[in-house]
Tab-separated table of C-alpha atoms in Angstrom:
chain	number	residue	atom	x	y	z
X	1	MET	CA	15.895	-14.966	17.398
X	2	THR	CA	12.394	-14.839	18.867
X	3	VAL	CA	9.658	-13.418	16.659
X	4	ARG	CA	6.374	-12.378	18.229
X	5	ARG	CA	3.469	-14.021	16.399
X	6	LYS	CA	-0.033	-15.121	17.322
X	7	PRO	CA	-1.029	-18.758	16.557
X	8	ASN	CA	-3.537	-17.856	13.823
X	9	GLN	CA	-1.290	-15.343	12.008
X	10	ARG	CA	-0.514	-17.751	9.170
X	11	LEU	CA	-0.643	-15.431	6.165
X	12	ILE	CA	2.111	-13.241	4.797
X	13	LEU	CA	1.236	-9.658	3.865
X	14	LEU	CA	2.725	-8.911	0.435
X	15	THR	CA	3.159	-5.466	-1.105
X	16	GLY	CA	4.171	-4.843	-4.711
X	17	GLY	CA	2.418	-7.979	-5.950
X	18	THR	CA	1.700	-6.436	-9.363
X	19	GLY	CA	5.314	-5.389	-9.902
X	20	LEU	CA	8.159	-7.027	-11.771
X	21	ILE	CA	9.370	-9.166	-8.863
X	22	GLY	CA	6.027	-9.243	-7.061
X	23	ARG	CA	4.177	-11.190	-9.740
X	24	TYR	CA	6.753	-13.979	-9.498
X	25	LEU	CA	6.541	-13.834	-5.713
X	26	LEU	CA	2.803	-14.494	-6.020
X	27	ALA	CA	3.513	-17.590	-8.119
X	28	ASP	CA	6.294	-18.967	-5.920
X	29	LEU	CA	4.408	-18.343	-2.696
X	30	ALA	CA	1.395	-20.161	-4.152
X	31	ARG	CA	3.545	-23.078	-5.321
X	32	SER	CA	5.042	-23.282	-1.834
X	33	ARG	CA	1.534	-23.287	-0.315
X	34	ILE	CA	2.296	-20.155	1.689
X	35	PRO	CA	-1.010	-18.289	2.159
X	36	VAL	CA	-0.854	-14.661	1.042
X	37	ALA	CA	-2.759	-11.428	1.524
X	38	VAL	CA	-1.652	-8.941	-1.133
X	39	LEU	CA	-2.062	-5.170	-0.873
X	40	VAL	CA	-2.924	-3.755	-4.307
X	41	ARG	CA	-4.189	-0.367	-5.430
X	42	SER	CA	-7.031	-0.145	-7.945
X	43	ASN	CA	-6.310	1.915	-11.053
X	44	ARG	CA	-8.439	3.623	-13.691
X	45	ASN	CA	-8.811	0.437	-15.723
X	46	GLN	CA	-9.081	-2.345	-13.167
X	47	SER	CA	-10.003	-3.013	-9.575
X	48	ALA	CA	-7.367	-4.445	-7.249
X	49	ALA	CA	-8.896	-7.924	-7.607
X	50	GLU	CA	-8.933	-7.650	-11.403
X	51	ARG	CA	-5.280	-6.591	-11.496
X	52	VAL	CA	-4.247	-9.620	-9.442
X	53	GLU	CA	-6.485	-11.930	-11.479
X	54	THR	CA	-4.960	-10.707	-14.767
X	55	ILE	CA	-1.431	-11.322	-13.485
X	56	LEU	CA	-2.235	-14.792	-12.176
X	57	ARG	CA	-3.802	-15.824	-15.476
X	58	ASP	CA	-0.593	-14.778	-17.244
X	59	LEU	CA	1.408	-16.826	-14.750
X	60	GLU	CA	-0.872	-19.830	-15.195
X	61	ARG	CA	-0.334	-19.723	-18.954
X	62	ARG	CA	3.410	-19.456	-18.392
X	63	TYR	CA	3.660	-22.316	-15.885
X	64	LYS	CA	0.797	-24.409	-17.295
X	65	ARG	CA	-0.759	-24.887	-13.875
X	66	SER	CA	-3.374	-23.198	-11.725
X	67	PHE	CA	-2.772	-21.207	-8.555
X	68	VAL	CA	-4.803	-20.657	-5.427
X	69	ARG	CA	-5.803	-16.995	-5.331
X	70	PRO	CA	-4.453	-14.747	-2.586
X	71	VAL	CA	-6.623	-12.568	-0.398
X	72	VAL	CA	-6.706	-9.166	-2.131
X	73	LEU	CA	-6.691	-6.010	-0.016
X	74	ASP	CA	-7.636	-2.931	-2.037
X	75	GLY	CA	-5.373	-0.332	-0.452
X	76	ASP	CA	-2.607	2.210	-0.926
X	77	LEU	CA	0.821	2.083	0.682
X	78	THR	CA	1.022	5.873	0.862
X	79	GLN	CA	-2.272	6.344	2.750
X	80	PRO	CA	-2.866	6.197	6.518
X	81	ASN	CA	-3.648	2.619	7.592
X	82	LEU	CA	-2.781	1.649	4.001
X	83	GLY	CA	-6.214	2.897	2.926
X	84	LEU	CA	-7.932	-0.060	4.624
X	85	ASP	CA	-11.129	0.192	6.633
X	86	ARG	CA	-11.312	-0.876	10.275
X	87	GLU	CA	-12.672	-4.349	9.506
X	88	GLN	CA	-9.840	-5.051	7.052
X	89	GLN	CA	-7.260	-3.737	9.523
X	90	ASN	CA	-8.581	-6.116	12.160
X	91	TRP	CA	-8.528	-8.958	9.637
X	92	VAL	CA	-4.827	-8.369	8.890
X	93	ALA	CA	-4.031	-8.230	12.608
X	94	ALA	CA	-5.811	-11.546	13.144
X	95	ASN	CA	-4.410	-13.397	10.127
X	96	CYS	CA	-1.010	-11.996	9.033
X	97	GLY	CA	2.178	-12.756	10.950
X	98	ARG	CA	4.878	-11.456	8.608
X	99	VAL	CA	5.291	-8.934	5.820
X	100	LEU	CA	7.133	-9.145	2.500
X	101	HIS	CA	7.591	-5.546	1.356
X	102	SER	CA	8.318	-5.560	-2.375
X	103	ALA	CA	6.511	-2.378	-3.440
X	104	ALA	CA	8.734	0.434	-4.697
X	105	SER	CA	8.877	3.429	-6.971
X	106	LEU	CA	11.573	2.843	-9.587
X	107	SER	CA	11.693	6.491	-10.623
X	108	PHE	CA	15.237	7.647	-11.383
X	109	LYS	CA	14.181	11.253	-11.965
X	110	PRO	CA	15.211	13.715	-9.250
X	111	ALA	CA	12.493	13.890	-6.599
X	112	ALA	CA	12.369	17.672	-7.007
X	113	GLU	CA	11.103	17.169	-10.573
X	114	HIS	CA	8.359	14.714	-9.601
X	115	PRO	CA	4.963	16.182	-8.661
X	116	ASP	CA	4.498	13.614	-5.873
X	117	GLY	CA	8.083	13.642	-4.639
X	118	GLU	CA	8.826	10.150	-5.882
X	119	PRO	CA	10.692	7.957	-5.201
X	120	TYR	CA	10.712	9.147	-1.566
X	121	ARG	CA	6.914	9.185	-1.282
X	122	THR	CA	6.635	5.429	-1.903
X	123	ASN	CA	10.035	4.107	-0.904
X	124	VAL	CA	10.479	6.007	2.363
X	125	GLU	CA	7.110	7.375	3.481
X	126	GLY	CA	5.307	4.288	2.165
X	127	THR	CA	7.670	2.074	4.161
X	128	ARG	CA	7.099	4.259	7.223
X	129	ARG	CA	3.311	3.913	6.875
X	130	LEU	CA	3.629	0.146	6.427
X	131	LEU	CA	5.838	-0.003	9.519
X	132	ASP	CA	3.240	1.930	11.529
X	133	PHE	CA	0.486	-0.334	10.237
X	134	CYS	CA	2.408	-3.515	11.094
X	135	ARG	CA	3.139	-2.173	14.568
X	136	GLN	CA	-0.579	-1.779	15.210
X	137	ALA	CA	-1.364	-5.141	13.589
X	138	GLY	CA	1.255	-7.005	15.607
X	139	VAL	CA	3.338	-8.039	12.566
X	140	HIS	CA	6.984	-8.208	13.661
X	141	GLU	CA	8.742	-10.352	11.028
X	142	TRP	CA	9.925	-8.309	8.027
X	143	HIS	CA	11.265	-9.275	4.619
X	144	PHE	CA	12.294	-6.217	2.593
X	145	VAL	CA	13.206	-6.054	-1.107
X	146	SER	CA	15.810	-3.329	-1.507
X	147	THR	CA	18.476	-2.939	-4.223
X	148	ALA	CA	22.150	-3.805	-4.569
X	149	TYR	CA	22.709	-0.189	-5.597
X	150	VAL	CA	22.335	1.106	-2.047
X	151	CYS	CA	26.128	0.916	-2.276
X	152	GLY	CA	26.018	4.103	-4.361
X	153	ILE	CA	28.859	5.003	-6.694
X	154	ARG	CA	31.462	2.435	-5.738
X	155	THR	CA	34.282	0.349	-7.134
X	156	GLY	CA	35.835	-2.834	-5.817
X	157	VAL	CA	33.977	-5.334	-3.631
X	158	VAL	CA	30.747	-4.374	-1.839
X	159	CYS	CA	29.949	-6.536	1.204
X	160	GLU	CA	26.384	-7.672	1.826
X	161	ASP	CA	26.083	-6.123	5.278
X	162	GLU	CA	27.383	-2.671	4.311
X	163	ARG	CA	25.003	0.244	4.722
X	164	SER	CA	25.795	3.940	5.022
X	165	LEU	CA	24.728	7.369	3.832
X	166	ASP	CA	28.261	8.677	3.351
X	167	GLN	CA	28.581	7.366	-0.204
X	168	SER	CA	27.569	9.314	-3.312
X	169	PHE	CA	24.452	8.133	-5.113
X	170	ALA	CA	23.688	8.083	-8.809
X	171	ASN	CA	20.049	9.032	-8.225
X	172	ASP	CA	17.344	9.534	-5.616
X	173	TYR	CA	16.103	5.964	-6.076
X	174	GLU	CA	19.305	4.522	-4.604
X	175	ARG	CA	19.287	6.980	-1.717
X	176	SER	CA	15.606	6.340	-0.963
X	177	LYS	CA	16.242	2.617	-0.565
X	178	VAL	CA	19.074	3.250	1.913
X	179	LEU	CA	16.760	5.484	3.931
X	180	ALA	CA	14.109	2.743	3.934
X	181	GLU	CA	16.649	0.124	5.063
X	182	ASN	CA	17.818	2.388	7.875
X	183	LEU	CA	14.234	3.061	8.938
X	184	LEU	CA	13.555	-0.657	9.346
X	185	SER	CA	16.918	-1.547	10.888
X	186	VAL	CA	16.368	0.721	13.922
X	187	ALA	CA	12.664	-0.048	14.428
X	188	THR	CA	12.233	-1.708	17.824
X	189	GLU	CA	8.961	-3.304	16.739
X	190	VAL	CA	10.791	-5.345	14.065
X	191	ASP	CA	11.913	-8.625	15.642
X	192	SER	CA	13.453	-10.022	12.452
X	193	LEU	CA	14.582	-8.090	9.361
X	194	THR	CA	15.747	-9.919	6.242
X	195	ILE	CA	16.895	-7.685	3.376
X	196	TYR	CA	17.091	-8.775	-0.260
X	197	ARG	CA	19.239	-6.666	-2.597
X	198	PRO	CA	18.781	-7.546	-6.274
X	199	SER	CA	20.776	-5.783	-8.977
X	200	ILE	CA	19.220	-4.879	-12.368
X	201	VAL	CA	16.089	-7.027	-12.590
X	202	VAL	CA	14.647	-8.078	-15.947
X	203	ASP	CA	11.844	-10.351	-17.102
X	204	THR	CA	12.583	-12.641	-20.026
X	205	ASP	CA	10.097	-15.354	-19.021
X	206	LEU	CA	6.632	-13.796	-19.276
X	207	GLY	CA	7.265	-11.773	-22.411
X	208	SER	CA	6.729	-8.594	-20.417
X	209	SER	CA	8.163	-5.203	-21.281
X	210	MET	CA	8.604	-4.548	-17.551
X	211	SER	CA	12.200	-4.318	-16.409
X	212	ASP	CA	14.552	-2.245	-14.336
X	213	LYS	CA	14.510	1.318	-15.654
X	214	THR	CA	18.225	1.170	-16.454
X	215	LEU	CA	17.909	-1.151	-19.446
X	216	TYR	CA	14.333	-0.152	-20.333
X	217	ASN	CA	15.116	3.544	-20.682
X	218	THR	CA	18.522	2.961	-22.227
X	219	PHE	CA	16.902	0.949	-25.004
X	220	ALA	CA	14.070	3.486	-25.369
X	221	ASN	CA	16.591	6.285	-25.837
X	222	TYR	CA	18.684	4.204	-28.222
X	223	GLN	CA	15.530	3.415	-30.226
X	224	THR	CA	14.352	7.040	-30.336
X	225	ALA	CA	17.715	8.259	-31.571
X	226	SER	CA	17.915	5.475	-34.159
X	227	ASN	CA	14.424	6.185	-35.507
X	228	GLN	CA	15.180	9.883	-35.827
X	229	PHE	CA	18.764	9.831	-37.033
X	230	GLY	CA	19.307	6.305	-38.309
X	231	LEU	CA	20.742	3.221	-36.630
X	232	PRO	CA	24.229	3.961	-35.255
X	233	ALA	CA	27.103	1.683	-36.090
X	234	PRO	CA	27.854	-1.042	-33.534
X	235	GLY	CA	29.780	0.456	-30.639
X	236	GLU	CA	29.051	4.063	-31.589
X	237	TRP	CA	26.476	4.380	-28.788
X	238	MET	CA	29.022	3.193	-26.222
X	239	GLY	CA	31.590	5.656	-27.441
X	240	TYR	CA	29.132	8.503	-27.062
X	241	LEU	CA	28.509	7.562	-23.425
X	242	GLY	CA	32.228	7.289	-22.822
X	243	LEU	CA	32.169	3.505	-22.449
X	244	SER	CA	34.928	1.173	-23.555
X	245	GLY	CA	32.546	-1.767	-23.924
X	246	GLU	CA	34.245	-3.759	-21.183
X	247	GLU	CA	32.145	-2.234	-18.400
X	248	ARG	CA	29.842	-4.811	-16.853
X	249	LYS	CA	26.262	-4.449	-15.638
X	250	ASN	CA	24.892	-6.925	-13.124
X	251	VAL	CA	21.620	-8.251	-14.568
X	252	VAL	CA	19.384	-10.866	-12.914
X	253	LYS	CA	16.077	-12.470	-13.873
X	254	ALA	CA	12.973	-11.660	-11.851
X	255	SER	CA	12.000	-15.337	-11.676
X	256	TRP	CA	15.305	-16.267	-9.987
X	257	VAL	CA	15.120	-13.324	-7.579
X	258	ALA	CA	11.593	-14.266	-6.478
X	259	ARG	CA	12.465	-17.944	-6.140
X	260	MET	CA	15.418	-17.170	-3.852
X	261	ILE	CA	13.345	-14.783	-1.723
X	262	VAL	CA	10.669	-17.419	-1.160
X	263	GLN	CA	13.220	-20.155	-0.471
X	264	ILE	CA	14.953	-17.988	2.135
X	265	LEU	CA	11.588	-16.997	3.594
X	266	ARG	CA	10.824	-20.698	4.127
X	267	GLN	CA	14.053	-21.223	6.123
X	268	PRO	CA	13.902	-19.410	9.501
X	269	THR	CA	17.605	-20.131	10.102
X	270	LEU	CA	18.403	-17.866	7.134
X	271	HIS	CA	16.384	-14.905	8.409
X	272	GLY	CA	17.884	-11.723	9.834
X	273	ARG	CA	20.582	-11.323	7.165
X	274	THR	CA	21.154	-9.261	4.036
X	275	TYR	CA	21.454	-11.000	0.676
X	276	HIS	CA	22.902	-9.786	-2.615
X	277	LEU	CA	20.596	-11.301	-5.255
X	278	THR	CA	23.128	-10.715	-7.988
X	279	ALA	CA	25.030	-12.420	-10.764
X	280	LYS	CA	28.680	-13.274	-10.295
X	281	SER	CA	30.137	-10.845	-12.818
X	282	GLY	CA	27.502	-9.352	-15.144
X	283	ILE	CA	27.103	-8.672	-18.854
X	284	SER	CA	29.380	-6.343	-20.810
X	285	ALA	CA	28.218	-3.009	-22.231
X	286	ARG	CA	29.379	-4.289	-25.622
X	287	ASP	CA	26.923	-7.206	-25.473
X	288	ILE	CA	24.089	-4.902	-24.392
X	289	ASP	CA	24.833	-2.620	-27.332
X	290	ARG	CA	24.927	-5.609	-29.669
X	291	GLY	CA	21.521	-6.831	-28.499
X	292	PHE	CA	19.957	-3.381	-28.967
X	293	TYR	CA	21.496	-2.993	-32.414
X	294	GLU	CA	20.384	-6.391	-33.736
X	295	VAL	CA	16.761	-6.015	-32.600
X	296	LEU	CA	16.354	-2.556	-34.119
X	297	LYS	CA	17.979	-3.703	-37.336
X	298	GLU	CA	15.620	-6.697	-37.637
X	299	SER	CA	12.642	-4.452	-36.857
X	300	GLY	CA	13.401	-2.366	-39.935
X	301	VAL	CA	15.229	0.662	-38.554
X	302	ARG	CA	17.495	1.937	-41.310
X	303	SER	CA	21.149	2.737	-40.892
X	304	ARG	CA	22.034	6.402	-40.737
X	305	PRO	CA	22.214	7.905	-44.233
X	306	SER	CA	25.336	9.689	-45.319
X	307	GLY	CA	25.551	13.469	-45.337
X	308	VAL	CA	23.469	14.071	-42.197
X	309	GLU	CA	24.382	15.829	-38.982
X	310	PRO	CA	26.832	13.728	-36.915
X	311	LEU	CA	24.986	11.445	-34.550
X	312	SER	CA	26.912	12.552	-31.494
X	313	GLU	CA	25.805	16.188	-31.798
X	314	ALA	CA	22.174	15.301	-32.523
X	315	LEU	CA	22.046	12.718	-29.777
X	316	LEU	CA	23.505	15.178	-27.291
X	317	ARG	CA	20.466	17.426	-27.653
X	318	LEU	CA	17.986	14.545	-27.712
X	319	ALA	CA	19.416	12.483	-24.877
X	320	LYS	CA	20.572	15.069	-22.341
X	321	PRO	CA	17.602	14.501	-19.955
X	322	PHE	CA	18.267	10.769	-20.130
X	323	LEU	CA	21.990	11.164	-19.587
X	324	ASP	CA	21.552	13.405	-16.558
X	325	VAL	CA	19.620	10.630	-14.808
X	326	PHE	CA	21.120	7.424	-16.176
X	327	ALA	CA	24.741	8.095	-17.113
X	328	HIS	CA	26.002	7.435	-13.580
X	329	HIS	CA	23.665	4.491	-13.092
X	330	PHE	CA	25.035	2.883	-16.244
X	331	ARG	CA	28.556	3.048	-14.874
X	332	ALA	CA	30.522	-0.165	-14.454
X	333	ASP	CA	29.110	-2.051	-11.481
X	334	PRO	CA	31.253	-3.025	-8.506
X	335	LEU	CA	31.669	-6.642	-7.487
X	336	PHE	CA	28.890	-7.700	-5.141
X	337	ASP	CA	29.977	-10.001	-2.318
X	338	GLN	CA	27.928	-13.221	-2.324
X	339	THR	CA	28.872	-14.819	0.983
X	340	ASN	CA	25.376	-14.839	2.487
X	341	ILE	CA	23.508	-15.651	-0.711
X	342	GLY	CA	26.022	-18.385	-1.508
X	343	HIS	CA	25.262	-20.012	1.837
X	344	ALA	CA	21.506	-19.651	1.249
X	345	ILE	CA	21.787	-21.211	-2.212
X	346	GLU	CA	23.549	-24.213	-0.685
X	347	VAL	CA	21.041	-24.586	2.170
X	348	CYS	CA	18.036	-24.276	-0.154
X	349	GLY	CA	19.456	-26.530	-2.873
X	350	GLU	CA	19.037	-23.833	-5.525
X	351	LEU	CA	21.256	-22.864	-8.448
X	352	PRO	CA	23.212	-19.596	-8.613
X	353	CYS	CA	21.935	-16.874	-10.905
X	354	GLN	CA	22.761	-17.457	-14.558
X	355	GLU	CA	24.665	-14.655	-16.247
X	356	ALA	CA	22.635	-12.544	-18.671
X	357	THR	CA	23.466	-13.075	-22.341
X	358	VAL	CA	23.054	-11.250	-25.639
X	359	ASP	CA	20.002	-13.453	-26.247
X	360	ASP	CA	18.426	-12.095	-23.052
X	361	ILE	CA	19.032	-8.513	-24.186
X	362	ARG	CA	17.484	-9.347	-27.557
X	363	ASP	CA	14.421	-10.866	-25.869
X	364	LEU	CA	13.973	-7.822	-23.641
X	365	SER	CA	14.303	-5.450	-26.578
X	366	ARG	CA	11.888	-7.454	-28.738
X	367	ASP	CA	9.322	-7.442	-25.930
X	368	GLN	CA	9.653	-3.684	-25.682
X	369	VAL	CA	9.192	-3.206	-29.430
X	370	LYS	CA	6.204	-5.570	-29.401
X	371	ALA	CA	4.595	-3.724	-26.478
X	372	GLN	CA	4.873	-0.451	-28.375
X	373	LYS	CA	3.200	-1.864	-31.477
X	374	SER	CA	0.204	-3.400	-29.738
X	375	ALA	CA	-1.052	-2.029	-26.443
X	376	ARG	CA	-2.192	-4.706	-24.028
X	377	GLN	CA	-5.956	-5.171	-23.814
X	378	VAL	CA	-7.296	-4.899	-20.273
X	379	ASP	CA	-9.452	-7.842	-19.232
X	380	HIS	CA	-12.578	-6.133	-17.908
X	381	GLN	CA	-14.403	-9.464	-17.555
X	382	SER	CA	-12.177	-10.794	-14.778
X	383	LEU	CA	-14.309	-9.680	-11.855
X	384	ALA	CA	-17.555	-10.806	-13.477
X	385	ALA	CA	-16.026	-14.248	-13.981
X	386	MET	CA	-15.039	-14.658	-10.345
X	387	LEU	CA	-16.936	-16.981	-8.054
X	388	PRO	CA	-19.967	-15.540	-6.206
X	389	LEU	CA	-18.281	-16.006	-2.838
X	390	HIS	CA	-16.017	-13.039	-3.644
X	391	ARG	CA	-19.059	-10.787	-3.383
X	392	VAL	CA	-20.666	-12.133	-0.242
X	393	ALA	CA	-17.609	-12.825	1.922
X	394	THR	CA	-16.983	-10.684	4.990
X	395	TRP	CA	-13.737	-9.520	6.639
X	396	ALA	CA	-15.274	-10.100	10.072
X	397	PRO	CA	-13.552	-12.631	12.371
X	398	VAL	CA	-14.819	-16.208	12.437
X	399	GLU	CA	-16.643	-16.857	15.698
X	400	ALA	CA	-18.611	-20.044	14.960
X	401	ALA	CA	-17.261	-23.404	16.090
X	402	ARG	CA	-18.130	-25.341	12.913
X	403	THR	CA	-16.214	-24.265	9.824
X	404	ILE	CA	-15.420	-25.531	6.348
X	405	GLY	CA	-12.539	-24.275	4.217
X	406	VAL	CA	-13.194	-23.765	0.506
X	407	ILE	CA	-10.124	-23.462	-1.750
X	408	ALA	CA	-10.775	-22.714	-5.428
X	409	SER	CA	-7.718	-22.668	-7.709
X	410	GLY	CA	-7.479	-21.065	-11.121
X	411	ALA	CA	-9.237	-18.183	-12.843
X	412	GLY	CA	-11.844	-16.549	-10.614
X	413	GLY	CA	-10.882	-18.591	-7.562
X	414	GLY	CA	-10.012	-17.770	-3.977
X	415	GLU	CA	-10.306	-19.217	-0.490
X	416	TRP	CA	-12.973	-18.780	2.159
X	417	VAL	CA	-14.098	-20.037	5.542
X	418	LEU	CA	-17.740	-21.124	5.714
X	419	THR	CA	-19.470	-21.304	9.083
X	420	HIS	CA	-22.437	-23.652	9.238
X	421	SER	CA	-25.185	-25.049	11.402
X	422	ASP	CA	-26.563	-28.571	11.092
X	423	SER	CA	-28.410	-27.814	7.886
X	424	ALA	CA	-27.097	-24.644	6.253
X	425	VAL	CA	-24.170	-22.333	5.692
X	426	THR	CA	-24.494	-19.326	8.027
X	427	SER	CA	-21.657	-17.006	6.911
X	428	VAL	CA	-18.742	-16.685	4.478
X	429	HIS	CA	-15.374	-15.190	5.502
X	430	VAL	CA	-12.310	-14.087	3.511
X	431	GLY	CA	-9.210	-16.321	3.666
X	432	GLY	CA	-8.066	-18.726	6.375
X	433	ALA	CA	-9.393	-21.886	4.694
X	434	GLU	CA	-6.281	-23.960	5.382
X	435	SER	CA	-6.829	-23.669	9.145
X	436	CYS	CA	-10.304	-25.245	8.974
X	437	PRO	CA	-10.747	-28.867	10.117
X	438	LEU	CA	-12.697	-29.585	6.906
X	439	ARG	CA	-11.334	-28.427	3.554
X	440	PHE	CA	-12.728	-28.687	0.036
X	441	TYR	CA	-10.303	-28.258	-2.889
X	442	ALA	CA	-11.316	-27.832	-6.537
X	443	GLN	CA	-10.638	-25.761	-9.628
X	444	ALA	CA	-12.763	-22.628	-9.908
X	445	ASP	CA	-14.521	-23.972	-13.009
X	446	THR	CA	-15.543	-27.072	-11.018
X	447	TRP	CA	-17.026	-24.831	-8.319
X	448	TRP	CA	-18.976	-22.959	-10.984
X	449	LYS	CA	-20.482	-26.215	-12.237
X	450	LEU	CA	-21.362	-27.240	-8.681
X	451	LEU	CA	-22.945	-23.862	-7.983
X	452	LYS	CA	-25.035	-24.101	-11.144
X	453	ASN	CA	-25.944	-27.759	-10.471
X	454	GLU	CA	-24.285	-28.762	-13.732
X	455	LEU	CA	-22.082	-31.260	-11.887
X	456	SER	CA	-22.935	-33.530	-8.982
X	457	ILE	CA	-20.793	-33.694	-5.874
X	458	GLU	CA	-20.446	-37.460	-6.162
X	459	LYS	CA	-19.313	-37.306	-9.780
X	460	SER	CA	-16.805	-34.529	-9.079
X	461	ILE	CA	-15.256	-36.669	-6.329
X	462	VAL	CA	-15.147	-39.820	-8.484
X	463	GLN	CA	-13.529	-37.854	-11.328
X	464	GLY	CA	-10.925	-36.428	-8.968
X	465	ARG	CA	-12.145	-32.869	-9.505
X	466	LEU	CA	-13.107	-32.326	-5.862
X	467	LEU	CA	-10.814	-33.222	-2.964
X	468	ILE	CA	-12.030	-33.302	0.648
X	469	GLU	CA	-9.621	-33.248	3.590
X	470	SER	CA	-10.829	-33.829	7.148
X	471	ASP	CA	-9.017	-33.504	10.470
X	472	GLU	CA	-10.219	-34.964	13.742
X	473	VAL	CA	-11.760	-32.279	15.920
X	474	SER	CA	-12.113	-32.953	19.662
X	475	GLY	CA	-11.981	-36.651	18.946
X	476	ASP	CA	-15.076	-36.573	16.728
X	477	ASN	CA	-14.957	-37.959	13.214
X	478	ILE	CA	-17.414	-36.253	10.914
X	479	PRO	CA	-18.871	-38.722	8.367
X	480	ALA	CA	-18.283	-38.054	4.692
X	481	ASN	CA	-22.023	-37.899	4.047
X	482	SER	CA	-22.324	-35.010	6.497
X	483	LEU	CA	-19.578	-33.159	4.626
X	484	LEU	CA	-21.346	-33.687	1.341
X	485	GLU	CA	-24.608	-32.395	2.766
X	486	ASP	CA	-22.863	-29.225	3.971
X	487	LEU	CA	-21.358	-28.719	0.541
X	488	ARG	CA	-24.689	-29.475	-1.093
X	489	THR	CA	-26.251	-26.742	1.061
X	490	LEU	CA	-23.594	-24.304	-0.087
X	491	THR	CA	-24.070	-25.085	-3.766
X	492	THR	CA	-27.844	-24.887	-3.483
X	493	ASP	CA	-27.893	-21.548	-1.637
X	494	ALA	CA	-25.090	-19.785	-3.479
X	495	GLY	CA	-26.182	-21.260	-6.796
X	496	ARG	CA	-28.907	-18.640	-6.929
X	497	LEU	CA	-26.273	-15.960	-7.404
X	498	ALA	CA	-24.639	-17.944	-10.177
X	499	SER	CA	-27.903	-17.849	-12.106
X	500	THR	CA	-29.354	-14.486	-11.027
X	501	GLY	CA	-26.206	-12.439	-10.512
X	502	ASP	CA	-27.830	-10.790	-7.480
X	503	PRO	CA	-25.582	-10.842	-4.362
X	504	SER	CA	-28.517	-9.979	-2.102
X	505	GLU	CA	-30.165	-13.291	-3.015
X	506	VAL	CA	-27.204	-15.237	-1.690
X	507	ILE	CA	-26.900	-13.087	1.407
X	508	ARG	CA	-30.557	-13.779	2.219
X	509	ALA	CA	-30.050	-17.467	1.491
X	510	LEU	CA	-27.110	-17.577	3.862
């Protein structure tokens, strides 16, 4: 297939980067050296940049390595033009050639009961707005994260390429994802559409309480009932829901889902298909119940005392809102065909998804209990700790002939294009550093020391803390000393901001 793309559209536009799958996508894209621009909405506690920085620091602790920071676009999927100003819109059009749409509302409540009409507002209208935006920006290659449950209420084998609206759905979430798939599949401006359909996604790697709402809310309801009426006997919960214990739920880890998405994204021959990102068979309801029971017992929840109202009657009143939404979703899953994903796994040299175990359910439940006991502290210092170039960089296109790429990995880092004359840096631009003929690589803390003149350029090179890459441009080789002088100019001029904290000083210096 032929995908329309301009030569300089090297970045991928990512939505949902702060979500369960999205945070792992950020890590895997960075490890694969795929440049990213991520659309993130600020919230009451943190700016968009701070939210991304907090997530990446968690990932760096998990993987014990540093990551190059993505370009952060402070926007909103549900707003016209994604809430971006004209300069940012032009920047995306000039730099992004494909989109990985991972953002979604996971609300299982009926849309009629949601004040904003979720999940349709995000999953359908948000996708429509993103489609309109990409049409204007000239982005024609799409990668869309959907769900395996677009199959609706089904038994037997579900093929990867099946899509319809004739089936019954357990909730509006499932239906909204089918509508979004259909919207993209008929869009003439989409040259290539690759759809990823994970099943129930959980996170057992980062110690996060985030997970698919199926298990998260099932455990929350189980916990609430146990705290109020005492811990039910093993299997009693299943009996109340009408389960035999042999029903199986298809559970996959977010880290595996993200890894497969990025691996497929890197292989153009695998594009244009639909993939079930699912386990082979799934975990039994009995094992899920066992994991819930053991965690609540170890956390000190007492067994139900004798002589109290039967649990089934009490739980019926307590859990009815939950059951109305989740009972159908917690039905036994069908078998998900894995023809396409099996081929992709072989091509990419990856391993199939490991089946979820009782240990995984315990880990998820413990994380949820831990999150309830100690609310996460928001890191309000993230933005202040970022490099000064974040504050002085412009979204305007690069027009100068002489450029240097600066890539700063780790906390507070990012990447920029510096334009320069013979003796000084003249402007700083967001992203695009990898396309520059001259590139400087270092950890963000090394850049801080250079900016503050606490570390010399020569010493940072000798110590292996600063790497310089140079391409030949128009047959001219630029001497290393000239590169060092350009960098020295940058550190001298921008160093004023490091010491004064005044962005206007650096702007005047530039």
